[in-house]
CSV table of C-alpha atoms and ligand atoms in Angstrom, one decimal:
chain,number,residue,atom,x,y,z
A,1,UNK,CA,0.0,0.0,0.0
A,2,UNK,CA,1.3,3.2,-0.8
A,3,UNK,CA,0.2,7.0,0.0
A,4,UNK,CA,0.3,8.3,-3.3
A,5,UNK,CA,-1.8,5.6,-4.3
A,6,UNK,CA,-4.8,6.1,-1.6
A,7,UNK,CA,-4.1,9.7,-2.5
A,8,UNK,CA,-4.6,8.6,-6.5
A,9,UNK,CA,-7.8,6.6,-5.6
A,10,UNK,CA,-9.2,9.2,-3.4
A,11,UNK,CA,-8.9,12.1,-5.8
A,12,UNK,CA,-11.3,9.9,-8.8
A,13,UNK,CA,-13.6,9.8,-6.0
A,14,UNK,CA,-13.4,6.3,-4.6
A,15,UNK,CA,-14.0,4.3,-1.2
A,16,UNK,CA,-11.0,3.6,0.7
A,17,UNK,CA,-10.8,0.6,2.5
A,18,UNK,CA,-10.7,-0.2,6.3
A,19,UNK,CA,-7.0,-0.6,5.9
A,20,UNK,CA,-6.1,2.2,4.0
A,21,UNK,CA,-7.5,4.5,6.2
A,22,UNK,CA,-5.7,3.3,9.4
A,23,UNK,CA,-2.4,3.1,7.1
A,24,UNK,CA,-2.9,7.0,6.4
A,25,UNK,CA,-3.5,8.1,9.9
A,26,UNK,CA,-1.6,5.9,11.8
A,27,UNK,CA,1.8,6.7,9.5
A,28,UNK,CA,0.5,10.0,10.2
A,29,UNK,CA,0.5,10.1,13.8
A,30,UNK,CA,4.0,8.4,13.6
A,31,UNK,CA,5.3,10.8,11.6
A,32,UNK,CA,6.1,8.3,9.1
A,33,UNK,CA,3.8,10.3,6.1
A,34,UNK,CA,4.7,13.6,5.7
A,35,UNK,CA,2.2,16.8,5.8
A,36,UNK,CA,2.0,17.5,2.4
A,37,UNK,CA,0.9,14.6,1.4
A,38,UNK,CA,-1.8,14.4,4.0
A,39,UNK,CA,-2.6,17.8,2.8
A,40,UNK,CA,-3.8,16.4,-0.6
A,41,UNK,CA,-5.6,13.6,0.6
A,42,UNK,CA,-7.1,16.0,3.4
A,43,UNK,CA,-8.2,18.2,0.1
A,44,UNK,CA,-9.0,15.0,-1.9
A,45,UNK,CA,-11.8,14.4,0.7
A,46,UNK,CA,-13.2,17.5,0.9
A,47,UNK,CA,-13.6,17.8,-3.1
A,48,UNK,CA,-14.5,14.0,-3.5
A,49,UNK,CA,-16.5,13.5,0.0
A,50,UNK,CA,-16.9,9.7,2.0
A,51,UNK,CA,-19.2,7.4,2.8
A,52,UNK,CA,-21.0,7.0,6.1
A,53,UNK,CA,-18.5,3.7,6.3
A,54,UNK,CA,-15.3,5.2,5.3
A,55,UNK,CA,-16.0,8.0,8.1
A,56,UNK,CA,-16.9,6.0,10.6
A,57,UNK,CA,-13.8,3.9,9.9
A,58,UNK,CA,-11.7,7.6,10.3
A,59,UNK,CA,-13.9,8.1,13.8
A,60,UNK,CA,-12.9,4.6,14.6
A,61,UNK,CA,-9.0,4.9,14.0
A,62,UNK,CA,-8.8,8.4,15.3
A,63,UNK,CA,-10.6,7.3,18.5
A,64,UNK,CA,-8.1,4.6,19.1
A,65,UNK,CA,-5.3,6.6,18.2
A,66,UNK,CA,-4.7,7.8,21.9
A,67,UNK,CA,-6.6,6.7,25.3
A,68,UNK,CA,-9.6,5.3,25.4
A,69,UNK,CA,-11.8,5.9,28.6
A,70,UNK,CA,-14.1,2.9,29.9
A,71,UNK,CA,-17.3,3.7,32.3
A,72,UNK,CA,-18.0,0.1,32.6
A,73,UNK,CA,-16.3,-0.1,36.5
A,74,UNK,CA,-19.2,2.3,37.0
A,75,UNK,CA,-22.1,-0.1,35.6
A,76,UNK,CA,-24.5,3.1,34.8
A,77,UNK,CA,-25.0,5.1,31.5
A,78,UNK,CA,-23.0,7.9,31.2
A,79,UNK,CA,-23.7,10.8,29.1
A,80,UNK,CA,-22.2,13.9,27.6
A,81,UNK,CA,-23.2,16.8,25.7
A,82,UNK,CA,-21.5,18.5,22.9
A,83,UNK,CA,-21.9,21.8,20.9
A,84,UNK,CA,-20.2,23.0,17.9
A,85,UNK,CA,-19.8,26.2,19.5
A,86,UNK,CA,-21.3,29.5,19.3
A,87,UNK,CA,-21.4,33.3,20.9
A,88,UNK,CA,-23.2,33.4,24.5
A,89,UNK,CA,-23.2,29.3,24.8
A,90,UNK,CA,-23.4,28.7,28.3
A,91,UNK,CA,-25.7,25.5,27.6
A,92,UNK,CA,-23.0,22.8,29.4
A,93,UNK,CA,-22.4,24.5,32.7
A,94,UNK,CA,-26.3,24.6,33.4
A,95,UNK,CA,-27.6,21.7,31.5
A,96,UNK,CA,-24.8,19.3,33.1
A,97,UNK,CA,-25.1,19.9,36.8
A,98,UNK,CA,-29.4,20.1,36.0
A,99,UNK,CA,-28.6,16.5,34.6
A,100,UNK,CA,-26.4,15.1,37.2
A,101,UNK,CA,-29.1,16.4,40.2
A,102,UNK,CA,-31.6,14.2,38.0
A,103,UNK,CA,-29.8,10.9,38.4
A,104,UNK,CA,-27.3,11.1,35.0
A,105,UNK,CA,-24.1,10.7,35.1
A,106,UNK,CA,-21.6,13.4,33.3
A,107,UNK,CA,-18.1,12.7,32.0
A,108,UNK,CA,-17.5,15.7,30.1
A,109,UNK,CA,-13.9,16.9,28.1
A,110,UNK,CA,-14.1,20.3,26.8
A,111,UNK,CA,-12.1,22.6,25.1
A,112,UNK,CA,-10.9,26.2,25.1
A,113,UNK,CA,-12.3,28.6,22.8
A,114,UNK,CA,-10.1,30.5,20.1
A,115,UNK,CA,-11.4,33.6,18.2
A,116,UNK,CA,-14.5,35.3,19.6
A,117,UNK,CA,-15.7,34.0,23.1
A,118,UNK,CA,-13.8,31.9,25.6
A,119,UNK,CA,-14.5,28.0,25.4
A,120,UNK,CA,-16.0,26.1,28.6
A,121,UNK,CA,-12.8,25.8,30.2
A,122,UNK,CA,-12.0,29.5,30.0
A,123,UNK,CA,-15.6,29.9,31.7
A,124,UNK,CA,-15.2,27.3,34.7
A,125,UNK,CA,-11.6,28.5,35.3
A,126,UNK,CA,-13.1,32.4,35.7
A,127,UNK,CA,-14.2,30.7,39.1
A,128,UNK,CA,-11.3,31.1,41.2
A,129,UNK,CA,-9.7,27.6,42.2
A,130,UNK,CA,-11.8,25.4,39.6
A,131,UNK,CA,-9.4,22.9,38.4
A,132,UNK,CA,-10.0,21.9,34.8
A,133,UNK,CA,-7.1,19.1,35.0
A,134,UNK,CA,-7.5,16.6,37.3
A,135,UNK,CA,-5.8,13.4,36.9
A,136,UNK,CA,-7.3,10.4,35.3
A,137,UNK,CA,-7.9,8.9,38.7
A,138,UNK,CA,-9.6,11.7,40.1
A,139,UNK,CA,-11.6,12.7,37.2
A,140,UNK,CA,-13.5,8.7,37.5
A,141,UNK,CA,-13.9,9.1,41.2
A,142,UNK,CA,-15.2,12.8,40.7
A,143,UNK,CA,-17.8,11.2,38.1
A,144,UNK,CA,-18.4,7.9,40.4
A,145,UNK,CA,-19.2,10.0,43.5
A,146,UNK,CA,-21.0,13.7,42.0
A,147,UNK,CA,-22.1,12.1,39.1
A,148,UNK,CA,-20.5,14.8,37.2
A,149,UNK,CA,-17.0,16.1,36.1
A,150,UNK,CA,-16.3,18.4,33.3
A,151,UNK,CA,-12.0,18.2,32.4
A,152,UNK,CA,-9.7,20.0,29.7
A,153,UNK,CA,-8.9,17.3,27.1
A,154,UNK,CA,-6.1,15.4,27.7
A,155,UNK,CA,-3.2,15.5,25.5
A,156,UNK,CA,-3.4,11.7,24.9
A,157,UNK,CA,-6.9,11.9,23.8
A,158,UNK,CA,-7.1,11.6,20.6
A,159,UNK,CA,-3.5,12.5,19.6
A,160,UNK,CA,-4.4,11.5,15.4
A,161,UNK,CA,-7.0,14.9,15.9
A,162,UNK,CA,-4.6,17.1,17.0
A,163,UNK,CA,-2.3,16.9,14.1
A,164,UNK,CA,-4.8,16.4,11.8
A,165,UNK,CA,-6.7,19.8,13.0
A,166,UNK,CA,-4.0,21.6,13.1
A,167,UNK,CA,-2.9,20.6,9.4
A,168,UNK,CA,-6.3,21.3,8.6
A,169,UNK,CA,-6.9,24.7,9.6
A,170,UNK,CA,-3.9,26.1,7.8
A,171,UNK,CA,-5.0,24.3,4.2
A,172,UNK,CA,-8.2,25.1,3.8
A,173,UNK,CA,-9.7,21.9,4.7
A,174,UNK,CA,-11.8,22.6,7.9
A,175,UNK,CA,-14.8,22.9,6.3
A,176,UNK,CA,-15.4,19.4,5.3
A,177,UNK,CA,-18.3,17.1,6.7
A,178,UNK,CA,-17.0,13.9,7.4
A,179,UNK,CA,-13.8,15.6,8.5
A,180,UNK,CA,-15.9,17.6,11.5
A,181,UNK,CA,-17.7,14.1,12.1
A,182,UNK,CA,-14.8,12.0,11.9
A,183,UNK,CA,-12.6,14.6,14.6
A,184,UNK,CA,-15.8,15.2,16.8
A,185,UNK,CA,-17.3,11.8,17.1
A,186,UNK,CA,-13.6,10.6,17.5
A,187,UNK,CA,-13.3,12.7,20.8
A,188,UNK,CA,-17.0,11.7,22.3
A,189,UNK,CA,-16.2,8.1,21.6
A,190,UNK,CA,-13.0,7.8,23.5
A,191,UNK,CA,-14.6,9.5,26.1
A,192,UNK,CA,-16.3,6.6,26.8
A,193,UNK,CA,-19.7,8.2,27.0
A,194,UNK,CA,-23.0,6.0,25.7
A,195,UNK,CA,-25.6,8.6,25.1
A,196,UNK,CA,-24.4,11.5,23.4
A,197,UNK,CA,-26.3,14.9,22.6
A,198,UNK,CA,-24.7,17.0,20.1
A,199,UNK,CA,-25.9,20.8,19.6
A,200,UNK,CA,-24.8,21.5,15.9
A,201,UNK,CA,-25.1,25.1,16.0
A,202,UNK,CA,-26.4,26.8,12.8
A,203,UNK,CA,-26.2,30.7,11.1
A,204,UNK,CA,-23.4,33.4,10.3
A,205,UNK,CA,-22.2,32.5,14.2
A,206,UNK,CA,-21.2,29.2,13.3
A,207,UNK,CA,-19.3,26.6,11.8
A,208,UNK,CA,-22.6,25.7,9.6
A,209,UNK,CA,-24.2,28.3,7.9
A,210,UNK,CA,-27.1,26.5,6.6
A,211,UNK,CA,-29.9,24.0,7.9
A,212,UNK,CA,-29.2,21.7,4.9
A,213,UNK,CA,-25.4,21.3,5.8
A,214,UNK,CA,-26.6,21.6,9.3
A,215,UNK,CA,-28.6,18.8,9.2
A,216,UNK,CA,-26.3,16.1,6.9
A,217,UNK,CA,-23.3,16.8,9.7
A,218,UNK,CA,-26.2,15.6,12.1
A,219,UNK,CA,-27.3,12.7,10.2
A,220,UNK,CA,-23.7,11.6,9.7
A,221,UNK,CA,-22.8,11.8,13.1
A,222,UNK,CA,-25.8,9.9,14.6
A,223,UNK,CA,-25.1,7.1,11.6
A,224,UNK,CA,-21.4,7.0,12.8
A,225,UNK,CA,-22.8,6.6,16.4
A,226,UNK,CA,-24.6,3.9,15.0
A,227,UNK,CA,-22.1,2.1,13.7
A,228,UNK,CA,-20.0,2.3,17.1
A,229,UNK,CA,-23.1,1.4,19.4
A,230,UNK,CA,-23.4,4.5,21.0
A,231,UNK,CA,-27.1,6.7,21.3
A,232,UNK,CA,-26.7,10.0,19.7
A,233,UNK,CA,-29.0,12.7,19.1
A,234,UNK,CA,-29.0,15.8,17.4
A,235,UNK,CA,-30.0,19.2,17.8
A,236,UNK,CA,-29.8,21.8,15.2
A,237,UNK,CA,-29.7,25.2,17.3
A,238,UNK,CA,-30.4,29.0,16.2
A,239,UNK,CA,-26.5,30.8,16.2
A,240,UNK,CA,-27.5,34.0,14.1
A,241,UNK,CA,-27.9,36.0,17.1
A,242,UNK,CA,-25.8,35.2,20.3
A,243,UNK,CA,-27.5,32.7,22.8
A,244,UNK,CA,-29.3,34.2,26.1
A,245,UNK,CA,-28.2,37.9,26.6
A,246,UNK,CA,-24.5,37.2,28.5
A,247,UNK,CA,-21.3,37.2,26.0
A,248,UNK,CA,-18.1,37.0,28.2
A,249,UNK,CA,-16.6,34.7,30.8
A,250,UNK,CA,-17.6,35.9,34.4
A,251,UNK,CA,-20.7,36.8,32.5
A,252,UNK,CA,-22.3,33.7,31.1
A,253,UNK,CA,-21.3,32.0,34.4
A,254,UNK,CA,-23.8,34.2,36.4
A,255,UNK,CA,-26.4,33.5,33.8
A,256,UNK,CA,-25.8,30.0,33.6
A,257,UNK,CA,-26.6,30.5,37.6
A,258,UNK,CA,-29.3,32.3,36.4
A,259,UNK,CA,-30.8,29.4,34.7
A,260,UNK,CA,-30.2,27.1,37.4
A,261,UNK,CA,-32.6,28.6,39.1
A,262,UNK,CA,-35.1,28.9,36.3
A,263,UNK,CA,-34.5,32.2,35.8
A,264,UNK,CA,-32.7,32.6,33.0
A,265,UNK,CA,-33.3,34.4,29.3
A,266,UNK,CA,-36.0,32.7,27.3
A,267,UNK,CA,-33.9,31.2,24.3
A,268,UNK,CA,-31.3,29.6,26.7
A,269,UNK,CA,-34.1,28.4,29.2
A,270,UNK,CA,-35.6,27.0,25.4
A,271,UNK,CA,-32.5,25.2,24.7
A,272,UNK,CA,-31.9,23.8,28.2
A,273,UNK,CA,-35.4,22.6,28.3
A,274,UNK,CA,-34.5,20.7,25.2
A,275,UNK,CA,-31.1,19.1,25.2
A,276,UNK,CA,-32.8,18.1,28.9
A,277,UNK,CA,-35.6,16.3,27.4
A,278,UNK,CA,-33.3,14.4,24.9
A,279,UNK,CA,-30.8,13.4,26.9
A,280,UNK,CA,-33.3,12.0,29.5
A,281,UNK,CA,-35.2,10.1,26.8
A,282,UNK,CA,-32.0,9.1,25.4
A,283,UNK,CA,-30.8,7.5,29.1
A,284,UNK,CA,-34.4,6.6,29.3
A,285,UNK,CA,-35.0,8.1,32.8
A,286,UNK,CA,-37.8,10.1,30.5
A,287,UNK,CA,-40.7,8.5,28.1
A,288,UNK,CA,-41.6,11.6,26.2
A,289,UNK,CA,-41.1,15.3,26.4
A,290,UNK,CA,-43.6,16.0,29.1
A,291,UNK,CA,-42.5,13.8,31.1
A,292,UNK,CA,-38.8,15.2,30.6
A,293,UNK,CA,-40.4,18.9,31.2
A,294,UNK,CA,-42.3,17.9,34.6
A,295,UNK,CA,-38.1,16.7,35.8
A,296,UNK,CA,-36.3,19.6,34.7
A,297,UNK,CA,-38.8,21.9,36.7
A,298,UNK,CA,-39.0,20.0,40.1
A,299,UNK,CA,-34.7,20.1,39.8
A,300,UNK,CA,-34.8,24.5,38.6
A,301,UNK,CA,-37.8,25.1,40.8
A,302,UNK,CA,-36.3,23.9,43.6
A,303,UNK,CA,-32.7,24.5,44.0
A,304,UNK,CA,-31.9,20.7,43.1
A,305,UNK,CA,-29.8,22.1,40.1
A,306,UNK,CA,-28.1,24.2,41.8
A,307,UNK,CA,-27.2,22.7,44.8
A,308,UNK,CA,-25.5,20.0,42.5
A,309,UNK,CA,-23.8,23.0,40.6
A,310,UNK,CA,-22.1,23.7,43.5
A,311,UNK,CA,-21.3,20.6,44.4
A,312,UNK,CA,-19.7,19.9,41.2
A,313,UNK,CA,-17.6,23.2,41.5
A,314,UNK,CA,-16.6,22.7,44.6
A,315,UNK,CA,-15.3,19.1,44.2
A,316,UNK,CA,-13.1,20.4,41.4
A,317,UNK,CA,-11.6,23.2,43.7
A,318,UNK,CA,-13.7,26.2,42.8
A,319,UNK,CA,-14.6,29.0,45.1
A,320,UNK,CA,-18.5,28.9,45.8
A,321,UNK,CA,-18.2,31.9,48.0
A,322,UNK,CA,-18.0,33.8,44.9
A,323,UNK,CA,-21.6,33.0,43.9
A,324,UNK,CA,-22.8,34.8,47.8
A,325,UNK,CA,-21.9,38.2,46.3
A,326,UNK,CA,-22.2,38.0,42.6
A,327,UNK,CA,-21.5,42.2,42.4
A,328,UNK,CA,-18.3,41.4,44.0
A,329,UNK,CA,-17.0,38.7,42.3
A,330,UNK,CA,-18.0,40.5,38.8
A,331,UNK,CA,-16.7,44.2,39.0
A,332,UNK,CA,-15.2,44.9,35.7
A,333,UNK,CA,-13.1,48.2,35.9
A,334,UNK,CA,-14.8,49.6,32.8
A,335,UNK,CA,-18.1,49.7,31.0
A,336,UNK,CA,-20.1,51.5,28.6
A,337,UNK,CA,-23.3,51.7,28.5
A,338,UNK,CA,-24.8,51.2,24.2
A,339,UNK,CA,-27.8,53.2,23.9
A,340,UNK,CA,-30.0,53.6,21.1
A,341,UNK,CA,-30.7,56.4,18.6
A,342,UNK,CA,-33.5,54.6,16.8
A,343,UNK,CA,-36.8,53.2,17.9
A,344,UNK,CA,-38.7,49.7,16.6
A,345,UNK,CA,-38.3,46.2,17.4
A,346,UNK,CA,-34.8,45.2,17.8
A,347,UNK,CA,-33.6,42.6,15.4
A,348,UNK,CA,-30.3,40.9,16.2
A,349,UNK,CA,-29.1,38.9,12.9
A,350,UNK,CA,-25.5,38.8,13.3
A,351,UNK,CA,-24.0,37.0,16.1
A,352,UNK,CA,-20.4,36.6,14.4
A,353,UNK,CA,-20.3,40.6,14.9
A,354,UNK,CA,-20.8,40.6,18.6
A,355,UNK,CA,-18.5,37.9,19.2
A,356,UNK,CA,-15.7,39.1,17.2
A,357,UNK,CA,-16.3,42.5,20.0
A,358,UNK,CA,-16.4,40.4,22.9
A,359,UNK,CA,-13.3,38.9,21.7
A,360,UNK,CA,-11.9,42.5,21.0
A,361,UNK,CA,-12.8,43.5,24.9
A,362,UNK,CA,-11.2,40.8,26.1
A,363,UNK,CA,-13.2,38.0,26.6
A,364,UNK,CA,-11.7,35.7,23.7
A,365,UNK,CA,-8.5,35.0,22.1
A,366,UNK,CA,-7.2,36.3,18.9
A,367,UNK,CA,-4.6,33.7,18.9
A,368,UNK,CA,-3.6,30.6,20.6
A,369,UNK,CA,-1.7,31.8,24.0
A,370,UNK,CA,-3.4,34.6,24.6
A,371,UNK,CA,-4.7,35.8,27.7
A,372,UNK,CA,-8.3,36.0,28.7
A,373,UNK,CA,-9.9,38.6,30.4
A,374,UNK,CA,-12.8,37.0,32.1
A,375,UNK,CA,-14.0,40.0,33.5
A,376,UNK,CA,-14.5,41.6,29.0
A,377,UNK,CA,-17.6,40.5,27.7
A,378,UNK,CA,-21.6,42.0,26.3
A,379,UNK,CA,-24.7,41.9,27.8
A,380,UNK,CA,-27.5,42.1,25.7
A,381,UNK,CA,-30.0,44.3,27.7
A,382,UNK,CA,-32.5,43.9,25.0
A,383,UNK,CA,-33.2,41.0,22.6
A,384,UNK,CA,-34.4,39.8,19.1
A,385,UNK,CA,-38.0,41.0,19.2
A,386,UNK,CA,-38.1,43.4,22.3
A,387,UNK,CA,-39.4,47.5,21.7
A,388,UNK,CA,-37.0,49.8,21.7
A,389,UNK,CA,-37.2,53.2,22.5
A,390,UNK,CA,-34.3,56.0,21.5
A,391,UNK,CA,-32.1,56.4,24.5
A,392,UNK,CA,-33.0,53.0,26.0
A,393,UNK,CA,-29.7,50.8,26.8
A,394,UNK,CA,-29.5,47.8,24.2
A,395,UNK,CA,-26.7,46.6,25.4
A,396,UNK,CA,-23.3,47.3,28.4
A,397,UNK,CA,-19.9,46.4,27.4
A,398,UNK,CA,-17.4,45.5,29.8
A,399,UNK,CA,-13.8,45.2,30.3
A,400,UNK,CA,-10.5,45.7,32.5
A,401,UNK,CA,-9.5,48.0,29.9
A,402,UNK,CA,-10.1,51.4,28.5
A,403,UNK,CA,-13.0,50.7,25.8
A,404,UNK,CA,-12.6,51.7,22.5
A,405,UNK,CA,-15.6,53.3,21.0
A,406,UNK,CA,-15.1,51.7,17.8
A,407,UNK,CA,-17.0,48.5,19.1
A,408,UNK,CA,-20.1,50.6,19.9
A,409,UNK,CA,-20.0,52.0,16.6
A,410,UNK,CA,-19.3,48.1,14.7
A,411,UNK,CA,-22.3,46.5,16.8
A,412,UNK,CA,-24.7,49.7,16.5
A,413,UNK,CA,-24.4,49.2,12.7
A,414,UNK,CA,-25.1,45.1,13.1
A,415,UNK,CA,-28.5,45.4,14.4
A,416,UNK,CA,-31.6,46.9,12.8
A,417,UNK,CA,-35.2,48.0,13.7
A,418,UNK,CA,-38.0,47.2,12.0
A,419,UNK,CA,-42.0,48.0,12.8
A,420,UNK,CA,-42.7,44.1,13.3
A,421,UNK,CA,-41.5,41.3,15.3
A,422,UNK,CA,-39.7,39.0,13.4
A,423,UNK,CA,-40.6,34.9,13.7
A,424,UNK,CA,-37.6,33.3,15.7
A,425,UNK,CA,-36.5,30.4,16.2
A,426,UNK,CA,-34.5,28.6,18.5
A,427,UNK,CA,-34.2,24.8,18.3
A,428,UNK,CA,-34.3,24.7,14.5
A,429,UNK,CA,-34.8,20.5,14.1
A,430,UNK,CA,-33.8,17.7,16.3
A,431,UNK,CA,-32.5,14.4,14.8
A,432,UNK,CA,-32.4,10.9,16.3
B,501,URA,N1,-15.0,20.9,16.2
B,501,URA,C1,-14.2,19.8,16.2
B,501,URA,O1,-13.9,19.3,17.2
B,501,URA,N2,-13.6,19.4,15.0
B,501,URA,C2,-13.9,20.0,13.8
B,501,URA,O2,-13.4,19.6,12.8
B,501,URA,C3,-14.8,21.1,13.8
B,501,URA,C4,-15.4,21.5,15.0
C-alpha cells in the first residue's frame, strides 16, 4: 500500500478501505507520512467526499489513536453533551449539573475557545480555584461520587485529531463534513460516553451556515454513532444571534446560575429545556417530552440544580463563596453603556459581529496563547423582538481595559429596527 496511491484513488472519488484509512492516519500520527501529502488527501476528501462507512472507519481509528476511557467499573449510563460552538453558549455549565441532580451521570472533556468568546474551560476557570485538570484517577472518582466532572482534554486523547486539526486549519480543509464528524465523534467516543447529545449550532455565528449542511453533519454523526453502538441525538440550534443575553466569561457563568434557578433568558431556558428532554429520553430516565419537562422543573424550581452546581464546583476546587456576592466577584473596571438612537423592534441577525467585540474586549482569544480577560464580555440588555425606544440601553460592554468606542459603533451598525416582530426560532430541528 502506498500514499500516493490512496491519495490517486481518493482524488477519482473512490471508497478507501478499512485498511487504507488506518495506514494513512496511523503513519501520520507516527510521523512516518509527511504533511503534504496528507494535505492532498485531506483536500481529496473535501472535493471528492466519504461514505458513512469510510468516516466511521476515520472516527474509529482516530478514537483509538490515543486513550480510550471505559465507564463500565461504574455499571451506569453515562452521558455527555456537545456543541459545535457558538457566541453566548453557556448550555454545558447549566444543562450538566441540572442532569447530574436528575440521576445522569456526566463525564465531560471540553475545550478552550479560540477567536471570539472563551471556550467552557476559560468559563469554569473564571471561578477562582476550579481545576479543569485533574488526573485520570480523580476525574473517574469525581464522576463515580458527583455524578459529574467536566476536564480540559487530555493530551493523549485523541492525539491523530490534534495533528490532523492543526494541518487542517492552515489548508483550507476545515470545512469538510466527514472531516468535522470523523474529529468530533472521535473525541465523544473515546470519552467513553454511551448517550451523546450534540448541539450542531447553525447561522453566520457558526461553523454551519445553513440548515441543509446543518442537518447532513447531524445525520452523519448519529449514523457513525450507530455504527459504534453508542445513542446520539441531534440538535440543530439558532447561532445568528448570540444565545441568552451574557457574552463573556464571568458573564455567562452568572447567567448560567441564572438558569439554574429557572430564571434565565427565554432562548437559553428553550435550549436547556430541550437538550434536557433528549438526553433524559435518550438515558431513558424520560418516556416523552412531558414527562422530561415535569423533571427539569422540580430540579430549577427547587434549587436541586443548583445545589448539584455547587457541588460539582466545589469538588473540582472552585470558590463557591464567589456566587454569595455575585456584584463582587463580577466588578469589571470599565463599562459603557450602548444606547440607542432609533426606535422599533430590535432585530439581532448577526452573532459573528458581537463575538468578534467580545473577543476585542477581552473576553476571547485572537490567537492561541493569549490571555483571557474573564471580566471583558456583552450583555444584551434587550433581545431579538423586544421594543425599543431611543435612548434605551440595548446593550453594556465590559472590560479591565479602557473601551474603544469603535466596538459601539461596529455592533450599532449590526442590528436593525423594524416595525414588526420578526418569527424566531430557537431549536431549529432535532434528529435521532
Ligand atoms: N469541532 C471539532 O472538534 N472538530 C472540527 O473539525 C470542527 C469543530
Amino acid at each position: 500500500m502506498s500514499i500516493v496511491e490512496i491519495i490517486n484513488k481518493k482524488s477519482k472519488g473512490k471508497e478507501l478501505t478499512k485498511e487504507e484509512i488506518s495506514f494513512f492516519v496511523e503513519g501520520y500520527v507516527k510521523g512516518e507520512i509527511p504533511d503534504y501529502q496528507i494535505s492532498a488527501l485531506l483536500m481529496a476528501i473535501k472535493l471528492q467526499n466519504m461514505t458513512i462507512e469510510e468516516t466511521s472507519y476515520l472516527t474509529e481509528v482516530m478514537m483509538h489513536s490515543g486513550k480510550v476511557i471505559s465507564w463500565d467499573f461504574l455499571n451506569r449510563l453515562v452521558v455527555d453533551k456537545h456543541s459545535t460552538g457558538g457566541i453566548g453558549d453557556k448550555v454545558s455549565i447549566t444543562l450538566c449539573p441540572l442532569l447530574a441532580s436528575l440521576g445522569l451521570t456526566i463525564a465531560k472533556m471540553s475545550g478552550r475557545g479560540l477567536g471570539h468568546t472563551g471556550g467552557t474551560l476559560d468559563k469554569l476557570e473564571s471561578i477562582n480555584g476550579y481545576n479543569c485538570f485533574l488526573s485520570d484517577k480523580a476525574f473517574k472518582e469525581n464522576v463515580e461520587k458527583h455524578n459529574i466532572a467536566i476536564i480540559g482534554q487530555t493530551d493523549n486523547l485523541v492525539p491523530a485529531d490534534k495533528k490532523l486539526y492543526a494541518l487542517r486549519d492552515v489548508t483550507g480543509t476545515v470545512d469538510s463534513i466527514p472531516l468535522i464528524a470523523s474529529s468530533i465523534m472521535s473525541k465523544k467516543l473515546a470519552t467513553g460516553s454511551h448517550c451523546i447529545l450534540l448541539d450542531v449550532k447553525c447561522g453566520n455565528g457558526a461553523f454551519m451556515q445553513n440548515i441543509e449542511d446543518a442537518k447532513k453533519l447531524g445525520s452523519l454523526m448519529i449514523s457513525i454513532g450507530k455504527q459504534l453502538n453508542r445513542k446520539v441525538a441531534v440538535e440543530i440550534t439558532n447561532m445568528n444571534e448570540p444565545l441568552g443575553k451574557a457574552i463573556g466569561n464571568k458573564l455567562e457563568v452568572i447567567e448560567a446560575i441564572e438558569a439554574l434557578k429557572n430564571k434565565g433568558p427565554k432562548d437559553f431556558m428553550d435550549i436547556i429545556y430541550s437538550s434536557a428532554s433528549s438526553l433524559l429520553q435518550l438515558a431513558k430516565k424520560a418516556k416523552n417530552d412531558t414527562e422530561a419537562k415535569k423533571l427539569v422543573d422540580e430540579a430549577l424550581n427547587s434549587n436541586k440544580a443548583y445545589d448539584k452546581f455547587l457541588e460539582w464546583i466545589k469538588s473540582q476546587g472552585g470558590d463557591i463563596t464567589l456566587f454569595d456576592n455575585l456584584n463582587k466577584w463580577f466588578n469589571p473596571k470599565y463599562k459603557i453603556e450602548v444606547k440607542s438612537n432609533k426606535e422599533g423592534y430590535l432585530q439581532i441577525n448577526n452573532a459573528i459581529e458581537f463575538g468578534i467585540c467580545a473577543m476585542h474586549l477581552g473576553a476571547g482569544r485572537e490567537k492561541k496563547g493569549d490571555s483571557i480577560d474573564f471580566d471583558a464580555g456583552i450583555y444584551l440588555n434587550k433581545k431579538s423582538n423586544d421594543y425599543v425606544n431611543k435612548g434605551d440601553v440595548i446593550f453594556t460592554l465590559y472590560s479591565s481595559n479602557p473601551i474603544n468606542k469603535e466596538i459601539e459603533e461596529r455592533l450599532l451598525k449590526s442590528i436593525s429596527f423594524e416595525k414588526e416582530k420578526q418569527n424566531k426560532q430557537i431549536v431549529f430541528a432535532k434528529l435521532i
